[in-house]
mmCIF file of C-alpha atoms and ligand atoms in Angstrom:
data_model
loop_
_atom_site.group_PDB
_atom_site.id
_atom_site.type_symbol
_atom_site.label_atom_id
_atom_site.label_comp_id
_atom_site.label_asym_id
_atom_site.label_seq_id
_atom_site.Cartn_x
_atom_site.Cartn_y
_atom_site.Cartn_z
ATOM 1 C CA MET A 15 -34.584 -24.709 -16.068
ATOM 2 C CA SER A 16 -35.308 -28.325 -15.207
ATOM 3 C CA LYS A 17 -34.177 -29.580 -11.839
ATOM 4 C CA PRO A 18 -31.181 -31.922 -11.881
ATOM 5 C CA VAL A 19 -31.932 -35.510 -11.050
ATOM 6 C CA SER A 20 -29.988 -36.785 -8.069
ATOM 7 C CA ALA A 21 -29.877 -39.435 -5.434
ATOM 8 C CA ILE A 22 -30.270 -36.832 -2.690
ATOM 9 C CA PRO A 23 -32.938 -37.757 -0.182
ATOM 10 C CA ARG A 24 -35.986 -35.556 -0.614
ATOM 11 C CA PHE A 25 -38.016 -34.513 2.371
ATOM 12 C CA VAL A 26 -41.650 -34.497 1.722
ATOM 13 C CA VAL A 27 -43.688 -32.141 3.806
ATOM 14 C CA GLY A 28 -47.190 -33.523 4.094
ATOM 15 C CA LEU A 29 -49.362 -30.622 3.390
ATOM 16 C CA ALA A 30 -52.251 -31.753 5.419
ATOM 17 C CA LEU A 31 -50.094 -30.036 8.060
ATOM 18 C CA LEU A 32 -49.356 -27.020 5.869
ATOM 19 C CA ALA A 33 -52.975 -26.752 4.909
ATOM 20 C CA ALA A 34 -53.964 -26.845 8.560
ATOM 21 C CA LEU A 35 -51.404 -24.142 9.404
ATOM 22 C CA ALA A 36 -52.130 -21.910 6.452
ATOM 23 C CA GLY A 37 -55.802 -22.631 6.111
ATOM 24 C CA GLY A 38 -55.144 -23.460 2.475
ATOM 25 C CA SER A 39 -55.799 -26.353 0.172
ATOM 26 C CA TYR A 40 -53.916 -29.668 0.219
ATOM 27 C CA ALA A 41 -50.730 -29.751 -1.802
ATOM 28 C CA GLN A 42 -47.259 -31.281 -1.526
ATOM 29 C CA VAL A 43 -43.861 -29.604 -1.242
ATOM 30 C CA ARG A 44 -40.890 -31.811 -2.051
ATOM 31 C CA LEU A 45 -37.903 -30.389 -0.211
ATOM 32 C CA ASP A 46 -34.301 -31.193 -1.127
ATOM 33 C CA VAL A 47 -33.104 -30.252 2.366
ATOM 34 C CA PRO A 48 -34.904 -30.392 5.721
ATOM 35 C CA TYR A 49 -35.298 -27.252 7.806
ATOM 36 C CA VAL A 50 -32.534 -26.777 10.368
ATOM 37 C CA PRO A 51 -31.731 -23.185 11.372
ATOM 38 C CA THR A 52 -28.192 -21.782 11.504
ATOM 39 C CA PRO A 53 -27.298 -20.456 14.983
ATOM 40 C CA GLN A 54 -27.056 -16.650 15.033
ATOM 41 C CA ASP A 55 -23.332 -16.566 15.907
ATOM 42 C CA VAL A 56 -22.652 -18.711 12.830
ATOM 43 C CA VAL A 57 -24.855 -16.420 10.692
ATOM 44 C CA GLU A 58 -22.829 -13.399 11.813
ATOM 45 C CA ARG A 59 -19.548 -15.166 11.055
ATOM 46 C CA MET A 60 -20.774 -16.280 7.611
ATOM 47 C CA LEU A 61 -21.510 -12.664 6.684
ATOM 48 C CA ASP A 62 -18.209 -11.489 8.223
ATOM 49 C CA MET A 63 -16.273 -14.026 6.138
ATOM 50 C CA ALA A 64 -18.118 -12.859 3.016
ATOM 51 C CA LYS A 65 -17.160 -9.262 3.914
ATOM 52 C CA LEU A 66 -20.778 -8.379 3.249
ATOM 53 C CA ALA A 67 -20.829 -4.643 2.605
ATOM 54 C CA LYS A 68 -23.605 -2.090 2.757
ATOM 55 C CA ASP A 69 -25.367 -2.094 -0.639
ATOM 56 C CA ASP A 70 -24.162 -5.601 -1.545
ATOM 57 C CA PHE A 71 -26.800 -7.809 -3.098
ATOM 58 C CA HIS A 72 -27.188 -10.987 -1.058
ATOM 59 C CA ILE A 73 -29.138 -14.189 -1.723
ATOM 60 C CA ASP A 74 -29.785 -16.991 0.783
ATOM 61 C CA LEU A 75 -30.750 -20.221 -0.967
ATOM 62 C CA GLY A 76 -33.181 -22.164 1.236
ATOM 63 C CA SER A 77 -33.823 -19.266 3.595
ATOM 64 C CA GLY A 78 -35.809 -20.990 6.357
ATOM 65 C CA ASP A 79 -37.118 -18.479 8.906
ATOM 66 C CA GLY A 80 -35.155 -15.742 7.090
ATOM 67 C CA ARG A 81 -32.445 -15.211 9.690
ATOM 68 C CA ILE A 82 -29.473 -14.959 7.276
ATOM 69 C CA ALA A 83 -31.286 -12.658 4.828
ATOM 70 C CA ILE A 84 -32.641 -10.500 7.679
ATOM 71 C CA THR A 85 -29.184 -10.220 9.274
ATOM 72 C CA ALA A 86 -27.752 -9.189 5.882
ATOM 73 C CA ALA A 87 -30.472 -6.542 5.532
ATOM 74 C CA LYS A 88 -29.748 -5.255 9.052
ATOM 75 C CA ARG A 89 -26.151 -4.779 7.888
ATOM 76 C CA GLY A 90 -27.395 -2.568 5.048
ATOM 77 C CA ALA A 91 -27.371 -5.084 2.186
ATOM 78 C CA ARG A 92 -30.286 -5.761 -0.151
ATOM 79 C CA SER A 93 -31.257 -9.365 0.365
ATOM 80 C CA ILE A 94 -33.432 -12.076 -1.114
ATOM 81 C CA GLY A 95 -34.343 -15.319 0.640
ATOM 82 C CA ILE A 96 -35.724 -18.218 -1.381
ATOM 83 C CA ASP A 97 -37.547 -21.174 0.142
ATOM 84 C CA LEU A 98 -39.886 -23.778 -1.268
ATOM 85 C CA ASN A 99 -41.822 -24.186 1.959
ATOM 86 C CA PRO A 100 -44.677 -21.633 2.305
ATOM 87 C CA VAL A 101 -44.652 -22.005 6.091
ATOM 88 C CA ARG A 102 -40.999 -20.881 6.209
ATOM 89 C CA ILE A 103 -41.728 -17.975 3.851
ATOM 90 C CA ALA A 104 -44.595 -16.789 6.078
ATOM 91 C CA GLU A 105 -42.323 -16.984 9.159
ATOM 92 C CA ALA A 106 -39.528 -15.140 7.367
ATOM 93 C CA LYS A 107 -41.839 -12.312 6.265
ATOM 94 C CA GLU A 108 -43.129 -11.921 9.811
ATOM 95 C CA ASN A 109 -39.554 -11.884 11.158
ATOM 96 C CA ALA A 110 -38.511 -9.246 8.591
ATOM 97 C CA GLN A 111 -41.423 -7.085 9.715
ATOM 98 C CA LYS A 112 -40.438 -7.449 13.384
ATOM 99 C CA ALA A 113 -36.831 -6.558 12.487
ATOM 100 C CA GLY A 114 -37.971 -3.478 10.525
ATOM 101 C CA VAL A 115 -36.115 -4.436 7.337
ATOM 102 C CA THR A 116 -38.948 -5.110 4.874
ATOM 103 C CA ASP A 117 -37.581 -2.319 2.643
ATOM 104 C CA ARG A 118 -34.335 -4.257 2.091
ATOM 105 C CA VAL A 119 -35.316 -7.927 2.225
ATOM 106 C CA THR A 120 -37.663 -9.964 0.011
ATOM 107 C CA PHE A 121 -38.716 -13.576 0.466
ATOM 108 C CA ILE A 122 -39.625 -15.624 -2.581
ATOM 109 C CA GLU A 123 -41.492 -18.915 -2.414
ATOM 110 C CA GLY A 124 -39.761 -20.993 -5.059
ATOM 111 C CA ASN A 125 -37.275 -23.670 -5.947
ATOM 112 C CA LEU A 126 -33.660 -22.672 -5.327
ATOM 113 C CA PHE A 127 -32.543 -24.500 -8.483
ATOM 114 C CA GLU A 128 -34.729 -22.255 -10.636
ATOM 115 C CA GLN A 129 -33.641 -18.830 -9.397
ATOM 116 C CA ASP A 130 -31.433 -16.332 -11.198
ATOM 117 C CA ILE A 131 -28.456 -16.013 -8.840
ATOM 118 C CA SER A 132 -26.184 -14.202 -11.303
ATOM 119 C CA LYS A 133 -26.450 -10.771 -9.651
ATOM 120 C CA ALA A 134 -25.482 -11.931 -6.135
ATOM 121 C CA ASP A 135 -22.402 -10.290 -4.619
ATOM 122 C CA VAL A 136 -22.807 -12.724 -1.719
ATOM 123 C CA LEU A 137 -24.546 -16.098 -1.857
ATOM 124 C CA THR A 138 -25.159 -18.046 1.355
ATOM 125 C CA MET A 139 -26.398 -21.590 1.817
ATOM 126 C CA TYR A 140 -27.011 -24.183 4.483
ATOM 127 C CA LEU A 141 -28.053 -27.066 2.266
ATOM 128 C CA LEU A 142 -26.396 -30.446 1.698
ATOM 129 C CA GLN A 143 -23.172 -31.527 0.024
ATOM 130 C CA GLY A 144 -25.029 -32.984 -2.978
ATOM 131 C CA VAL A 145 -27.136 -29.833 -3.401
ATOM 132 C CA ASN A 146 -23.985 -27.673 -3.249
ATOM 133 C CA LEU A 147 -22.470 -29.827 -5.982
ATOM 134 C CA GLN A 148 -25.559 -29.499 -8.163
ATOM 135 C CA LEU A 149 -25.375 -25.709 -7.759
ATOM 136 C CA ARG A 150 -21.611 -25.515 -8.349
ATOM 137 C CA PRO A 151 -21.611 -25.297 -12.195
ATOM 138 C CA LYS A 152 -24.230 -22.533 -12.112
ATOM 139 C CA ILE A 153 -22.272 -20.630 -9.443
ATOM 140 C CA LEU A 154 -19.057 -20.844 -11.451
ATOM 141 C CA SER A 155 -20.632 -19.954 -14.778
ATOM 142 C CA THR A 156 -23.091 -17.214 -13.809
ATOM 143 C CA LEU A 157 -21.737 -15.287 -10.807
ATOM 144 C CA ARG A 158 -19.265 -12.516 -11.588
ATOM 145 C CA ALA A 159 -15.636 -13.088 -10.611
ATOM 146 C CA GLY A 160 -15.081 -11.887 -7.067
ATOM 147 C CA SER A 161 -18.556 -12.808 -5.803
ATOM 148 C CA ARG A 162 -18.446 -14.564 -2.440
ATOM 149 C CA VAL A 163 -20.147 -17.854 -1.636
ATOM 150 C CA VAL A 164 -20.462 -19.040 1.958
ATOM 151 C CA SER A 165 -21.740 -22.431 3.044
ATOM 152 C CA HIS A 166 -22.559 -23.589 6.540
ATOM 153 C CA ALA A 167 -21.466 -27.205 7.141
ATOM 154 C CA PHE A 168 -21.106 -28.454 3.561
ATOM 155 C CA SER A 169 -18.175 -28.138 1.167
ATOM 156 C CA MET A 170 -17.904 -28.128 -2.631
ATOM 157 C CA ASN A 171 -15.742 -31.242 -2.932
ATOM 158 C CA ASP A 172 -12.679 -30.550 -5.116
ATOM 159 C CA TRP A 173 -13.429 -26.823 -5.343
ATOM 160 C CA GLU A 174 -11.435 -26.066 -2.213
ATOM 161 C CA PRO A 175 -12.564 -23.117 -0.094
ATOM 162 C CA ASP A 176 -10.555 -19.888 -0.049
ATOM 163 C CA GLN A 177 -11.216 -19.773 3.685
ATOM 164 C CA HIS A 178 -12.499 -22.179 6.306
ATOM 165 C CA ALA A 179 -13.528 -21.479 9.897
ATOM 166 C CA ASN A 180 -14.730 -23.576 12.766
ATOM 167 C CA VAL A 181 -17.384 -21.583 14.583
ATOM 168 C CA THR A 182 -18.372 -23.210 17.872
ATOM 169 C CA GLY A 183 -17.912 -26.642 16.323
ATOM 170 C CA ARG A 184 -19.551 -25.828 12.972
ATOM 171 C CA ASN A 185 -17.724 -25.630 9.661
ATOM 172 C CA VAL A 186 -18.098 -22.499 7.577
ATOM 173 C CA TYR A 187 -16.576 -22.336 4.081
ATOM 174 C CA LEU A 188 -15.920 -19.300 1.876
ATOM 175 C CA TRP A 189 -15.252 -19.390 -1.866
ATOM 176 C CA ILE A 190 -14.432 -16.418 -4.042
ATOM 177 C CA VAL A 191 -15.674 -17.012 -7.569
ATOM 178 C CA PRO A 192 -12.539 -17.091 -9.744
ATOM 179 C CA GLY A 193 -12.105 -15.217 -13.015
ATOM 180 C CA LYS A 194 -10.864 -16.865 -16.201
ATOM 181 C CA ALA A 195 -7.100 -17.099 -16.586
ATOM 182 C CA GLU A 196 -6.691 -20.334 -18.528
ATOM 183 C CA GLY A 197 -4.915 -20.060 -21.876
ATOM 184 C CA ALA A 198 -1.898 -18.456 -23.514
ATOM 185 C CA TRP A 199 -0.824 -14.900 -22.739
ATOM 186 C CA GLN A 200 1.886 -12.645 -24.174
ATOM 187 C CA ALA A 201 3.287 -11.158 -20.994
ATOM 188 C CA GLU A 202 5.772 -8.623 -19.703
ATOM 189 C CA SER A 203 7.173 -7.977 -16.225
ATOM 190 C CA GLY A 204 10.135 -5.853 -15.168
ATOM 191 C CA GLY A 205 11.122 -5.350 -18.805
ATOM 192 C CA ARG A 206 11.165 -9.121 -19.556
ATOM 193 C CA LYS A 207 8.840 -10.411 -22.272
ATOM 194 C CA PHE A 208 7.601 -13.990 -22.029
ATOM 195 C CA THR A 209 4.770 -16.330 -22.932
ATOM 196 C CA LEU A 210 2.525 -17.590 -20.157
ATOM 197 C CA ASN A 211 0.598 -20.812 -20.680
ATOM 198 C CA LEU A 212 -1.860 -21.255 -17.834
ATOM 199 C CA LYS A 213 -4.056 -24.142 -16.773
ATOM 200 C CA GLN A 214 -6.830 -23.456 -14.291
ATOM 201 C CA ALA A 215 -8.602 -25.731 -11.791
ATOM 202 C CA PHE A 216 -11.118 -23.467 -10.015
ATOM 203 C CA GLN A 217 -8.905 -20.809 -8.340
ATOM 204 C CA LYS A 218 -5.643 -22.782 -8.697
ATOM 205 C CA LEU A 219 -3.249 -22.006 -11.547
ATOM 206 C CA SER A 220 -0.333 -23.940 -12.994
ATOM 207 C CA GLY A 221 1.556 -23.845 -16.260
ATOM 208 C CA THR A 222 4.727 -22.501 -17.804
ATOM 209 C CA ALA A 223 6.493 -19.233 -18.488
ATOM 210 C CA THR A 224 8.656 -19.314 -21.616
ATOM 211 C CA VAL A 225 11.470 -16.761 -21.823
ATOM 212 C CA ASP A 226 13.935 -16.771 -24.758
ATOM 213 C CA GLY A 227 12.814 -20.299 -25.700
ATOM 214 C CA LYS A 228 13.299 -21.673 -22.153
ATOM 215 C CA SER A 229 10.231 -22.849 -20.225
ATOM 216 C CA ALA A 230 9.909 -22.852 -16.431
ATOM 217 C CA PRO A 231 6.989 -23.960 -14.260
ATOM 218 C CA VAL A 232 4.502 -21.438 -12.913
ATOM 219 C CA THR A 233 2.096 -21.903 -10.003
ATOM 220 C CA GLY A 234 -0.390 -19.517 -8.533
ATOM 221 C CA LYS A 235 -3.939 -18.638 -7.652
ATOM 222 C CA LEU A 236 -6.822 -16.359 -8.506
ATOM 223 C CA THR A 237 -8.809 -14.387 -5.987
ATOM 224 C CA GLY A 238 -11.678 -13.247 -8.161
ATOM 225 C CA ASN A 239 -9.830 -11.517 -11.001
ATOM 226 C CA THR A 240 -6.675 -10.875 -8.967
ATOM 227 C CA LEU A 241 -3.909 -13.141 -10.148
ATOM 228 C CA GLU A 242 -0.795 -14.049 -8.187
ATOM 229 C CA LEU A 243 1.837 -16.262 -9.785
ATOM 230 C CA SER A 244 5.188 -17.580 -8.722
ATOM 231 C CA ALA A 245 7.589 -17.966 -11.647
ATOM 232 C CA ASP A 246 11.277 -17.980 -12.434
ATOM 233 C CA LEU A 247 11.901 -15.726 -15.405
ATOM 234 C CA GLY A 248 15.651 -16.465 -15.348
ATOM 235 C CA LYS A 249 16.594 -14.398 -12.286
ATOM 236 C CA GLY A 250 15.216 -16.543 -9.458
ATOM 237 C CA ALA A 251 11.661 -16.937 -8.178
ATOM 238 C CA THR A 252 9.483 -13.875 -8.713
ATOM 239 C CA VAL A 253 5.952 -13.121 -7.601
ATOM 240 C CA LEU A 254 3.863 -11.738 -10.444
ATOM 241 C CA ARG A 255 0.668 -9.870 -9.670
ATOM 242 C CA GLY A 256 -2.015 -8.453 -11.889
ATOM 243 C CA GLU A 257 -5.706 -8.006 -12.447
ATOM 244 C CA ILE A 258 -7.563 -9.763 -15.255
ATOM 245 C CA LYS A 259 -9.633 -7.291 -17.251
ATOM 246 C CA GLY A 260 -11.237 -9.246 -20.090
ATOM 247 C CA ASP A 261 -8.436 -10.240 -22.474
ATOM 248 C CA ALA A 262 -5.768 -8.250 -20.650
ATOM 249 C CA ILE A 263 -3.880 -8.327 -17.363
ATOM 250 C CA ASP A 264 -2.537 -5.184 -15.693
ATOM 251 C CA GLY A 265 -2.667 -3.286 -12.410
ATOM 252 C CA GLY A 266 0.406 -4.932 -10.855
ATOM 253 C CA ASN A 267 3.940 -5.907 -11.935
ATOM 254 C CA LEU A 268 2.517 -8.126 -14.709
ATOM 255 C CA THR A 269 0.943 -6.948 -17.938
ATOM 256 C CA ALA A 270 -0.348 -9.380 -20.542
ATOM 257 C CA THR A 271 -2.730 -9.838 -23.424
ATOM 258 C CA ARG A 272 -4.273 -13.088 -24.631
ATOM 259 C CA SER A 273 -2.454 -14.609 -27.591
HETATM 260 C C1 LIG B 19 -31.048 -26.301 6.494
HETATM 261 S S1 LIG B 19 -32.367 -25.187 6.213
HETATM 262 C C2 LIG B 19 -31.481 -23.633 6.198
HETATM 263 C C3 LIG B 19 -32.322 -22.437 6.592
HETATM 264 C C4 LIG B 19 -31.569 -21.105 6.664
HETATM 265 N N1 LIG B 19 -30.831 -20.833 5.444
HETATM 266 C C5 LIG B 19 -30.610 -21.119 7.828
HETATM 267 O O1 LIG B 19 -29.409 -21.336 7.574
HETATM 268 O O2 LIG B 19 -31.055 -20.907 8.969
HETATM 269 C C6 LIG B 19 -32.711 -25.476 4.466
HETATM 270 C C7 LIG B 19 -33.930 -24.773 3.924
HETATM 271 O O3 LIG B 19 -34.016 -25.063 2.531
HETATM 272 C C8 LIG B 19 -35.371 -25.157 2.157
HETATM 273 N N2 LIG B 19 -35.427 -25.948 0.904
HETATM 274 C C9 LIG B 19 -35.256 -27.279 0.739
HETATM 275 N N3 LIG B 19 -35.316 -27.618 -0.559
HETATM 276 C C10 LIG B 19 -35.510 -26.454 -1.239
HETATM 277 C C11 LIG B 19 -35.638 -26.146 -2.625
HETATM 278 N N4 LIG B 19 -35.545 -27.062 -3.577
HETATM 279 N N5 LIG B 19 -35.820 -24.857 -2.970
HETATM 280 C C12 LIG B 19 -35.895 -23.879 -2.019
HETATM 281 N N6 LIG B 19 -35.786 -24.124 -0.691
HETATM 282 C C13 LIG B 19 -35.584 -25.400 -0.308
HETATM 283 C C14 LIG B 19 -36.034 -25.815 3.355
HETATM 284 O O4 LIG B 19 -37.414 -25.513 3.388
HETATM 285 C C15 LIG B 19 -35.259 -25.184 4.525
HETATM 286 O O5 LIG B 19 -35.933 -24.049 5.024
#
């Protein structure tokens, strides 16, 4: 995949320095983000917010000295850290060894824009706003619904976070990748049949519910594939809940199929 062109400042690491450190040949690494480590208390909170579970698959994009990936591995997850800077990768590997987690964490020297992130249950990043925005379409189109994305310091613009925390003065944002609810559904709840027409902007839903030819507004949100709507089906405001499973919704007080 070719790297998106952007106006983001690029930080060039002169590899006379790298060559001196690594004893290697002269080359140049063009970084999209400079190296600044995340404090450990913020790392812990990022993984708490993501509800990182044992056996989750975690990826840290731009992994620096490996601290987020190593902390994830210590919590029992399988983790991959990706960094373009060979000096950072060498540090991260050494740190993983010291932490005794080399069986669960791997560090890859590479460009974060070129990695397959589709299998991540949890994706973490401490990058820049513009880099987050370049990654956003890939996150939304390739990660499964329900995957968690956590960013230290930088947001995703109009994709509002599902959760935000201030950790000792630092912003941490959590997004839960939303499923796909947009479109028309033939629905039923509490014995009432109706048509749902939903519009989706990231995790936010709006639209109409049409019962017996009468349409009323619907608002709601998606948390992964879990849908929660507020609608008036003719008997006052009702909360409708269900789980999107492909072209169907069930698992709550709302059942529907795509029309
Ligand atoms: C702000 S640091 C974050 C380090 C670590 N994730 C943390 O939070 O402690 C950003 C890292 O991204 C790496 N980086 C910058 N551009 C990159 C790119 N295009 N591909 C992979 N890594 C990159 C830098 O080398 C640096 O280590």
